[in-house]
Amino acid sequence: MADTLEEITRPALPQRPSILRLITVIGVALSLFQLWAAGVQPLGLFFQRPIHLGFILVLCFLIHPVFGPHRPRGVLGWAIDAPLIAGGVLVGFWVPMNIDTIANAIFPRSIDVTVGVITVLLVLEAARRAVGLGMTVIAAFFLAYAFAGRRGALPWAGDWLPGILNHRGYSFDRVASQMTLGAEGIFGLPLGVAATFIFVFVLFGAVLEVTGAGKFFIDLAYATTGRQRGGPAKAAVVASAGMGSISGSAIANVVTTGAFTIPLMKRLGYRPAQAGGIEAAASTGGQIMPPLMGAGAFLMSEFTQVPYIEIVMVSIFPAILYFGAIYLLVHIAAVKLGMQGMPASELPRVRTVLAEGWHFLLPLVALVALLVAGYSPMRVGFYATLSIAAAAIARALWTYMANGPTWAEMKRLLWSGLRQTIQALELGARNAVTVSVACAVAGIIVGVVGLTGLGLKFSAMMLALSQGNLLIALFLVVIASLILGMGLPVTAAYIVLIILVGPALHNEFGVPLLIAHLVVFWYSQDSNVTPPVALAGFAGAAIAGSKPMETSLQAWKFAKGLYLIPLFMVYNEPIIMGGPVPLVIWNGFIVIVALVAFAAVLEGFLWGPMPLWMRGALVPAIVGVFWPSIAVEAVGTAVIVVLLAMNRQASRSTVTPA
């Protein structure tokens, strides 16, 4: 994960062909192992998780050289990386090969403790390379906390921790055992989800990407929105909704769709920073868009024990609200600037796009159908991946028969299919490295929290700081997510936050468990678009040729739904969790009205220019819509409707008759 604009834009040095071939072989082997475990022979957790981690560590140290991607590895680099790669192999087979001995031992053997220490060090170094230094520092801090109790085993560990943070302290062997010889440390729930659900869906997205689904979604977005005002910006919103749910990465989404949308937005009249910010905000929303919501939804399902399909269903309306808010902001900006749509001659036709790529919709339909039917997410991902392959094969055979069956054409299709299969299997493994390493190092944090009881202590501190006020508590979560997001990817930030603040939101403030997880998950996205470290904004700036900070500020403006919609989830939970139909309809209506008003306040424009007094009057009305009182909601909604109607009438009266 890149930490700066320079890291995003500066090309990495090419690796030797032999190393690239080795990466391909290991990546394909990992993907085949995961498919076998997902659809043929499920494995126990102490077999699948260590083997998965071993593959991931080897791939990580091969893909990410010790001195970074911009310096040659050299002899010294290989002297460091080769033992680490060998250590990854050791991690992969040690626990599965010794599981009976480890399970029956009353006290951990010294050799098991030694391998445990090696595992922890390898995971920390892999996190430094694949995730960023921030994650490594945070995990190391938690490890130090485990030792630094009142009676810590290390010489330097004394009475250093004040008040509520103090604990009894734990020995070296105890911490090492907690991290690697049980299901509460590195081989715990986060890595378990990465090794099962997440990987198979990452592979699903890789297969879609390799077979051309990305181009299909982008072309479909242009075909449906290109003729409208600000067409390329609206196409960016629509395409990012489709591509983001496949890639699961906001930065990858920006790079993929932004390469097409940002230049066209600039050509149409959007400022470079504005174009980059729109793409960054839209791409961030891809990770909250069902049916695939990145890694977070699978982790959420395991943490809450709520079926994945229920999380998907609950997330549909908030995701639509988020993209609707961005779409409206884009439209208002286009109207203010007097933009027109793109000429029809420059756009693909919907019928043509669907005729060429309709088969890409079948795997998504199959995925949703299997989830509704009650299949496990891992089995659903397995069958969905096979369905892509089946659809691609059927499409290739149709093309083969249409072009006239010849042996030369058959050979070309066979070789093309084989290359795409290998490419997809390798890409899936490569894309999984970052999230699997993040989940492994998050296991260290989970293990320390469980060992020391830090979660309960953090809940007590949060309750004390907020004085029992839920709004202040949510504000503290926003601040914590922003700080964590400066050094962690979204998935890792979500895991750390939900471990620390989730119990407080649920137990102390009465927020329903799933809503608490969704709120933390949404707030964990903000580091992609919130300065000073806005990685999706930086990527958009690199493509747009604009200033990173200015682009990030634009992304922050367009992504305001990340902050408002979670508040709506908390204070108007009936529409999210289900409830009386009239109440659901009412809540859905008022939140749409509030988001329209919010967009108008931000831009100072809706149907026409909005005077300052009107924008000021809309702010308390918007707050009223989110107030947990039907009477206050009704008053706030009425004020908004009246003011927006006045804006509509004023804009009509200023139009000069033809």
mmCIF file of C-alpha atoms in Angstrom, residues 321-322 325-326 522 556-566 595 598:
data_model
loop_
_atom_site.group_PDB
_atom_site.id
_atom_site.type_symbol
_atom_site.label_atom_id
_atom_site.label_comp_id
_atom_site.label_asym_id
_atom_site.label_seq_id
_atom_site.Cartn_x
_atom_site.Cartn_y
_atom_site.Cartn_z
ATOM 1 C CA LEU A 321 -27.801 7.084 -0.851
ATOM 2 C CA TYR A 322 -24.024 7.565 -0.965
ATOM 3 C CA ALA A 325 -25.416 12.188 -3.107
ATOM 4 C CA ILE A 326 -22.254 12.184 -5.243
ATOM 5 C CA TRP A 522 -18.198 3.265 6.813
ATOM 6 C CA TRP A 556 -13.611 15.105 0.901
ATOM 7 C CA LYS A 557 -16.401 17.445 -0.211
ATOM 8 C CA PHE A 558 -17.969 14.976 -2.642
ATOM 9 C CA ALA A 559 -17.710 12.076 -0.131
ATOM 10 C CA LYS A 560 -19.566 13.791 2.711
ATOM 11 C CA GLY A 561 -22.092 10.964 2.642
ATOM 12 C CA LEU A 562 -19.496 8.866 4.493
ATOM 13 C CA TYR A 563 -20.148 10.988 7.576
ATOM 14 C CA LEU A 564 -23.878 11.713 7.298
ATOM 15 C CA ILE A 565 -25.277 8.330 6.277
ATOM 16 C CA PRO A 566 -23.835 6.446 9.302
ATOM 17 C CA LEU A 595 -29.092 14.709 1.381
ATOM 18 C CA PHE A 598 -27.018 19.039 2.078
#
